Short mmCIF file of C-alpha atoms and ligand atoms in Angstrom, two decimals:
data_model
loop_
_atom_site.label_atom_id
_atom_site.label_comp_id
_atom_site.label_asym_id
_atom_site.label_seq_id
_atom_site.Cartn_x
_atom_site.Cartn_y
_atom_site.Cartn_z
CA MET A 1 -10.22 11.99 -2.96
CA PRO A 2 -12.43 13.49 -0.23
CA ILE A 3 -12.88 11.36 2.87
CA THR A 4 -16.35 10.08 3.73
CA PRO A 5 -16.64 10.10 7.53
CA THR A 6 -17.72 6.95 9.37
CA GLU A 7 -18.94 6.46 12.95
CA LYS A 8 -15.83 5.78 14.99
CA ILE A 9 -12.04 5.92 15.02
CA TRP A 10 -9.94 3.76 17.33
CA MET A 11 -7.49 5.91 19.33
CA ASN A 12 -5.14 4.44 21.92
CA GLY A 13 -7.59 1.74 22.94
CA ASP A 14 -10.94 3.54 22.64
CA LEU A 15 -13.44 3.89 19.82
CA VAL A 16 -14.13 7.64 19.72
CA PRO A 17 -16.61 9.55 17.52
CA TRP A 18 -15.09 10.49 14.11
CA ASP A 19 -15.03 14.25 14.83
CA GLU A 20 -13.32 13.77 18.18
CA ALA A 21 -10.31 11.91 16.77
CA ARG A 22 -8.05 14.96 17.13
CA ILE A 23 -4.38 15.54 17.90
CA HIS A 24 -2.37 18.57 19.05
CA VAL A 25 -0.58 20.71 16.43
CA LEU A 26 2.69 20.05 18.27
CA THR A 27 2.40 16.28 17.81
CA HIS A 28 5.97 15.10 17.17
CA THR A 29 5.34 13.10 13.99
CA LEU A 30 3.57 16.02 12.29
CA HIS A 31 6.87 17.89 12.45
CA TYR A 32 9.43 15.17 11.71
CA GLY A 33 7.66 12.43 9.71
CA MET A 34 8.62 9.58 12.06
CA GLY A 35 5.36 7.65 11.93
CA VAL A 36 4.45 4.26 10.48
CA PHE A 37 1.20 3.31 8.86
CA GLU A 38 -0.68 0.66 6.93
CA GLY A 39 -3.26 0.60 4.17
CA ILE A 40 -5.65 -2.34 4.38
CA ARG A 41 -8.94 -3.19 2.68
CA ALA A 42 -12.01 -4.97 3.99
CA TYR A 43 -14.24 -6.56 1.36
CA GLU A 44 -17.82 -7.69 1.41
CA THR A 45 -18.00 -11.49 1.49
CA ALA A 46 -20.79 -14.03 1.85
CA ASN A 47 -19.92 -14.19 5.59
CA GLY A 48 -19.76 -10.44 6.27
CA PRO A 49 -16.86 -8.00 5.97
CA ALA A 50 -13.47 -9.70 5.71
CA ILE A 51 -10.14 -7.93 6.06
CA PHE A 52 -7.67 -9.05 3.42
CA ARG A 53 -4.40 -10.34 4.95
CA LEU A 54 -4.99 -8.34 8.13
CA THR A 55 -2.39 -10.29 10.11
CA ASP A 56 0.27 -9.72 7.46
CA HIS A 57 -0.48 -5.98 7.41
CA ILE A 58 -0.30 -5.64 11.19
CA GLU A 59 2.94 -7.65 11.26
CA ARG A 60 4.39 -5.29 8.64
CA LEU A 61 3.34 -2.31 10.80
CA PHE A 62 5.43 -3.79 13.62
CA ARG A 63 8.40 -4.34 11.26
CA SER A 64 8.10 -0.73 10.05
CA ALA A 65 8.17 0.45 13.67
CA GLN A 66 11.10 -1.86 14.50
CA ILE A 67 13.14 -0.28 11.68
CA LEU A 68 12.46 3.20 13.14
CA GLY A 69 13.25 2.03 16.66
CA MET A 70 9.67 2.79 17.68
CA GLU A 71 8.12 0.55 20.32
CA LEU A 72 4.40 0.01 19.82
CA PRO A 73 2.52 -0.17 23.14
CA TYR A 74 0.29 -3.02 21.88
CA THR A 75 0.69 -6.60 20.72
CA VAL A 76 0.03 -7.81 17.17
CA GLU A 77 -3.07 -9.60 18.48
CA GLU A 78 -4.40 -6.45 20.16
CA LEU A 79 -4.09 -4.38 16.97
CA ILE A 80 -5.68 -7.16 14.89
CA GLN A 81 -8.67 -7.17 17.26
CA ALA A 82 -8.77 -3.34 17.33
CA THR A 83 -8.88 -3.25 13.51
CA LYS A 84 -11.73 -5.76 13.43
CA ASP A 85 -13.61 -3.74 16.10
CA THR A 86 -13.16 -0.52 14.10
CA VAL A 87 -14.44 -2.06 10.89
CA ALA A 88 -17.39 -3.62 12.73
CA ALA A 89 -18.18 -0.21 14.31
CA THR A 90 -18.58 1.41 10.87
CA GLY A 91 -21.23 -1.09 9.81
CA LEU A 92 -19.84 -0.93 6.27
CA PRO A 93 -19.65 -4.13 4.19
CA GLY A 94 -16.25 -3.07 2.85
CA CYS A 95 -13.85 -0.18 3.45
CA TYR A 96 -10.28 1.07 3.41
CA ILE A 97 -8.46 0.90 6.75
CA ARG A 98 -5.64 3.17 7.88
CA PRO A 99 -3.77 2.24 11.08
CA ILE A 100 -1.07 4.73 12.06
CA ALA A 101 1.46 4.81 14.90
CA TYR A 102 3.11 8.11 15.68
CA PHE A 103 5.20 9.93 18.25
CA GLY A 104 2.76 12.02 20.22
CA TYR A 105 2.54 15.39 21.94
CA GLY A 106 4.85 16.28 24.79
CA GLU A 107 8.38 16.39 23.41
CA MET A 108 10.05 18.48 20.72
CA GLY A 109 13.35 17.96 18.98
CA LEU A 110 14.67 15.12 16.86
CA ASN A 111 15.31 12.74 19.72
CA THR A 112 12.39 10.32 19.65
CA LEU A 113 13.58 8.30 22.65
CA PRO A 114 11.49 10.15 25.27
CA CYS A 115 8.39 10.40 23.03
CA SER A 116 5.09 8.66 23.69
CA VAL A 117 3.80 6.38 20.93
CA ASP A 118 0.16 6.80 19.95
CA VAL A 119 -1.82 4.47 17.70
CA SER A 120 -5.04 5.04 15.83
CA ILE A 121 -7.09 3.11 13.29
CA ALA A 122 -9.60 4.76 10.97
CA CYS A 123 -11.66 3.35 8.15
CA TRP A 124 -13.86 4.80 5.45
CA PRO A 125 -15.21 3.83 2.03
CA TRP A 126 -12.55 4.27 -0.67
CA GLY A 127 -13.23 3.45 -4.32
CA ALA A 128 -10.85 2.49 -7.12
CA TYR A 129 -7.56 4.32 -6.48
CA LEU A 130 -6.45 4.73 -10.10
CA GLY A 131 -9.93 4.92 -11.65
CA ASP A 132 -12.85 2.54 -12.11
CA ASP A 133 -11.59 1.10 -15.39
CA ALA A 134 -7.90 0.89 -14.47
CA LEU A 135 -7.87 -2.88 -14.96
CA THR A 136 -9.42 -2.81 -18.43
CA LYS A 137 -8.24 0.51 -19.94
CA GLY A 138 -5.02 0.99 -18.01
CA VAL A 139 -3.29 4.09 -16.68
CA ARG A 140 -0.68 6.43 -18.18
CA MET A 141 2.69 6.36 -16.46
CA LYS A 142 5.56 8.79 -16.36
CA ILE A 143 9.04 8.00 -15.15
CA SER A 144 9.66 10.44 -12.35
CA SER A 145 12.46 12.97 -12.31
CA TRP A 146 12.61 12.23 -8.57
CA THR A 147 14.91 9.39 -7.49
CA ARG A 148 13.56 6.77 -5.06
CA HIS A 149 14.94 7.25 -1.58
CA ASP A 150 17.74 4.88 -0.66
CA HIS A 151 18.23 2.24 2.06
CA ASN A 152 20.67 4.48 3.92
CA THR A 153 18.56 7.64 3.71
CA MET A 154 14.92 6.70 4.28
CA PRO A 155 14.59 2.91 4.52
CA PRO A 156 11.95 1.90 1.93
CA ALA A 157 11.27 -1.32 3.84
CA SER A 158 9.50 0.72 6.52
CA LYS A 159 6.14 2.19 5.59
CA THR A 160 7.11 5.49 7.21
CA THR A 161 4.97 8.62 6.83
CA GLY A 162 8.01 10.77 5.97
CA ASN A 163 8.95 8.43 3.09
CA TYR A 164 5.88 9.66 1.27
CA VAL A 165 7.42 13.08 0.62
CA ASN A 166 9.30 11.29 -2.17
CA SER A 167 6.08 9.66 -3.44
CA SER A 168 4.01 12.85 -3.27
CA LEU A 169 6.60 14.88 -5.18
CA ALA A 170 6.56 12.25 -7.93
CA LYS A 171 2.77 11.88 -7.94
CA VAL A 172 2.08 15.60 -8.29
CA GLU A 173 4.76 15.98 -10.96
CA ALA A 174 3.12 13.16 -12.98
CA LEU A 175 -0.42 14.52 -12.55
CA LYS A 176 0.60 18.05 -13.56
CA ALA A 177 2.24 16.65 -16.69
CA GLY A 178 -1.05 14.93 -17.61
CA TYR A 179 -0.20 11.37 -16.49
CA ASP A 180 -1.97 9.19 -13.94
CA GLU A 181 0.94 7.90 -11.91
CA ALA A 182 4.76 7.92 -11.67
CA ILE A 183 7.36 5.16 -11.78
CA MET A 184 10.37 5.71 -9.54
CA LEU A 185 13.92 4.72 -10.46
CA ASN A 186 16.52 4.15 -7.74
CA ARG A 187 20.00 5.65 -7.54
CA ALA A 188 21.36 2.89 -9.79
CA GLY A 189 18.77 3.84 -12.42
CA LEU A 190 16.76 0.64 -11.96
CA VAL A 191 13.00 0.54 -11.50
CA SER A 192 11.89 0.40 -7.86
CA GLU A 193 8.11 0.89 -7.73
CA CYS A 194 5.41 3.54 -8.14
CA THR A 195 4.35 6.20 -5.67
CA GLY A 196 1.91 3.83 -3.93
CA GLU A 197 2.11 0.51 -5.80
CA ASN A 198 4.54 -2.24 -6.75
CA ILE A 199 5.06 -2.87 -10.45
CA PHE A 200 5.00 -6.01 -12.63
CA VAL A 201 6.43 -6.02 -16.15
CA ALA A 202 6.12 -8.82 -18.74
CA ARG A 203 9.26 -9.54 -20.78
CA HIS A 204 9.72 -12.67 -22.90
CA GLY A 205 6.46 -14.08 -21.56
CA ARG A 206 7.55 -13.83 -17.93
CA LEU A 207 6.54 -11.38 -15.19
CA ILE A 208 9.26 -9.50 -13.33
CA THR A 209 8.82 -7.34 -10.22
CA PRO A 210 11.55 -5.39 -8.39
CA ALA A 211 12.44 -6.53 -4.88
CA LEU A 212 12.97 -4.61 -1.66
CA SER A 213 16.66 -4.30 -2.59
CA ALA A 214 15.63 -2.08 -5.54
CA GLY A 215 13.92 0.32 -3.13
CA ALA A 216 10.40 -1.12 -3.26
CA LEU A 217 8.09 -1.67 -0.32
CA GLU A 218 7.57 -5.37 0.45
CA GLY A 219 4.05 -5.24 -0.90
CA ILE A 220 1.42 -7.58 0.41
CA THR A 221 -0.52 -7.33 -2.86
CA GLN A 222 2.75 -8.02 -4.69
CA ASP A 223 3.16 -11.19 -2.62
CA SER A 224 -0.48 -12.19 -3.23
CA VAL A 225 -0.12 -11.62 -6.97
CA ILE A 226 3.07 -13.69 -7.17
CA ARG A 227 1.26 -16.64 -5.56
CA ILE A 228 -1.90 -16.17 -7.67
CA ALA A 229 0.13 -15.89 -10.90
CA ARG A 230 2.11 -19.05 -10.13
CA ASP A 231 -1.11 -20.93 -9.32
CA LEU A 232 -2.42 -19.80 -12.73
CA GLY A 233 0.70 -21.26 -14.37
CA ILE A 234 2.29 -17.87 -15.09
CA GLU A 235 6.05 -17.56 -14.62
CA VAL A 236 6.90 -14.74 -12.23
CA GLY A 237 9.86 -13.67 -10.12
CA PHE A 238 11.81 -10.82 -8.57
CA GLY A 239 14.34 -9.15 -10.84
CA ASP A 240 16.03 -5.98 -12.07
CA LEU A 241 14.19 -3.77 -14.55
CA THR A 242 15.64 -0.94 -16.59
CA ARG A 243 13.86 2.00 -18.16
CA SER A 244 14.14 0.23 -21.54
CA ASP A 245 12.41 -2.87 -20.14
CA LEU A 246 9.45 -0.60 -19.42
CA TYR A 247 9.35 0.90 -22.92
CA VAL A 248 9.27 -2.51 -24.64
CA ALA A 249 7.13 -4.35 -22.08
CA GLU A 250 4.69 -6.92 -23.46
CA GLU A 251 2.29 -5.94 -20.70
CA MET A 252 2.48 -4.12 -17.40
CA PHE A 253 0.43 -3.66 -14.26
CA VAL A 254 0.77 -2.11 -10.83
CA VAL A 255 -0.54 -3.53 -7.56
CA GLY A 256 -1.34 -2.27 -4.09
CA THR A 257 -4.03 -2.44 -1.47
CA ALA A 258 -5.60 0.81 -2.68
CA ALA A 259 -4.91 0.32 -6.43
CA GLU A 260 -5.59 -3.45 -6.39
CA VAL A 261 -4.48 -4.66 -9.87
CA SER A 262 -4.35 -1.78 -12.37
CA ALA A 263 -3.10 -2.13 -15.94
CA VAL A 264 -0.58 0.26 -17.48
CA ASN A 265 -1.27 1.39 -21.04
CA SER A 266 1.81 3.56 -21.60
CA VAL A 267 5.08 4.71 -20.08
CA ASP A 268 6.41 8.10 -21.20
CA ASP A 269 3.98 7.86 -24.14
CA ARG A 270 5.33 4.50 -25.38
CA THR A 271 2.21 2.37 -25.80
CA ILE A 272 1.92 -0.93 -23.99
CA PRO A 273 -0.68 -3.52 -25.11
CA THR A 274 -3.65 -3.18 -22.74
CA PRO A 275 -5.20 -5.07 -21.17
CA GLY A 276 -2.55 -7.75 -21.41
CA PRO A 277 -3.81 -11.34 -21.08
CA MET A 278 -1.82 -12.10 -17.91
CA THR A 279 -2.88 -8.78 -16.37
CA GLN A 280 -6.52 -9.51 -16.99
CA LEU A 281 -6.35 -13.07 -15.70
CA ILE A 282 -4.52 -12.05 -12.52
CA GLY A 283 -6.65 -8.93 -11.95
CA GLU A 284 -9.92 -10.83 -12.18
CA GLU A 285 -8.66 -13.63 -9.96
CA TYR A 286 -7.42 -11.09 -7.38
CA GLY A 287 -10.92 -9.58 -7.33
CA ARG A 288 -12.36 -13.01 -6.47
CA VAL A 289 -9.67 -13.91 -3.93
CA VAL A 290 -10.13 -10.77 -1.80
CA ARG A 291 -13.88 -11.43 -1.67
CA GLY A 292 -13.38 -14.95 -0.38
CA GLN A 293 -14.59 -16.54 -3.63
CA ASN A 294 -11.63 -18.89 -4.00
CA ASP A 295 -11.12 -21.35 -1.13
CA THR A 296 -7.45 -21.90 -1.99
CA TYR A 297 -6.70 -18.53 -0.41
CA LYS A 298 -9.21 -18.61 2.44
CA ASP A 299 -6.50 -18.03 5.08
CA TRP A 300 -6.00 -14.54 3.63
CA VAL A 301 -9.63 -13.58 4.15
CA GLU A 302 -9.95 -12.64 7.84
CA LEU A 303 -13.52 -12.20 9.03
CA CYS A 304 -14.34 -9.41 11.48
CA GLN A 305 -16.19 -11.73 13.87
N1 PPE B 1 4.65 0.69 -2.60
C1 PPE B 1 4.28 1.81 -1.95
C2 PPE B 1 5.19 2.97 -1.95
C3 PPE B 1 3.04 1.84 -1.32
O1 PPE B 1 2.67 2.94 -0.65
C4 PPE B 1 2.19 0.72 -1.35
C5 PPE B 1 0.85 0.74 -0.70
C6 PPE B 1 2.62 -0.43 -2.05
C7 PPE B 1 3.86 -0.41 -2.66
C8 PPE B 1 1.80 -1.69 -2.11
O2 PPE B 1 1.79 -2.31 -0.85
P1 PPE B 1 0.57 -3.25 -0.40
O3 PPE B 1 -0.58 -2.37 -0.12
O4 PPE B 1 1.09 -3.96 0.79
O5 PPE B 1 0.30 -4.17 -1.53
N2 PPE B 1 0.22 2.00 -0.69
C9 PPE B 1 -0.86 2.23 0.23
C10 PPE B 1 -1.13 3.71 0.38
C11 PPE B 1 -1.64 4.44 -0.81
C12 PPE B 1 -1.99 5.86 -0.44
O6 PPE B 1 -2.26 6.62 -1.33
O7 PPE B 1 -2.01 6.22 0.74
C13 PPE B 1 -2.09 1.42 -0.13
O8 PPE B 1 -2.21 0.90 -1.23
O9 PPE B 1 -2.94 1.28 0.73
#
């Protein structure tokens, strides 16, 4: 998906013109993958652009950094304000937001201890991640031949840039085989998540989603969907899922900031009823919640000013 440039990018405290947001080719993180990032969306609301669960995303960025032993040179409050300033500077009613913290230029070698930590925040318009009709028609999934990285290799709890080697290998494999997205199994053979989304599977009328222990990111959309589903009277919880659970699912959907709520219509060519009734109910409600159209969740809708 080509990037549409916007006015400004926040870099280490300053809003700089888009084309001037450059780094040196010997930037540490480019070589070793020790960076942490976030994916956030701002939505158009009746009161201007609102950033969905901004505080939770920035707090997760700090937890990701903590896991890597990376000390961010800002406070949570400073990066919340910087994100709001960046979105406001674009003038867009809604956008995708990408904060990233990385070890900068000046040191080489695997020791990150002497490295500087740089932070930037960019935003641009980004449409439906898995297609415009992903909620109604669903996407085709393939179980990846790549195993999800493990807690003692690349901690999945940290949204680390280098972790996405695993996701990209799986994504490209799935696309080349004619599918839309891949599902990753962990070393125990249980479902963890997709390349950029958490997964929900309906079995016996109940929704199940794998937890962090299965190798999934602690998704903020996953957390939102659990609360929304429960408020709608749908039974949902964390649990183990096998490959067979996927093949006989009553319905299935994947969730993430970029993908929002997207239905799954098949896994390895086994058809899944689409759109499932719970999927549709939750997907439509999520669309209202992020736009500030349901007051129950107004604390999640953080206005830029
Ligand atoms: N798992 C992974 C591996 C993941 O990357 C994401 C977000 C999620 C789950 C869902 O997390 P959350 O956004 O908090 O609900 N993926 C981001 C990046 C996608 C990309 O292509 O880049 C996103 O959705 O912004």
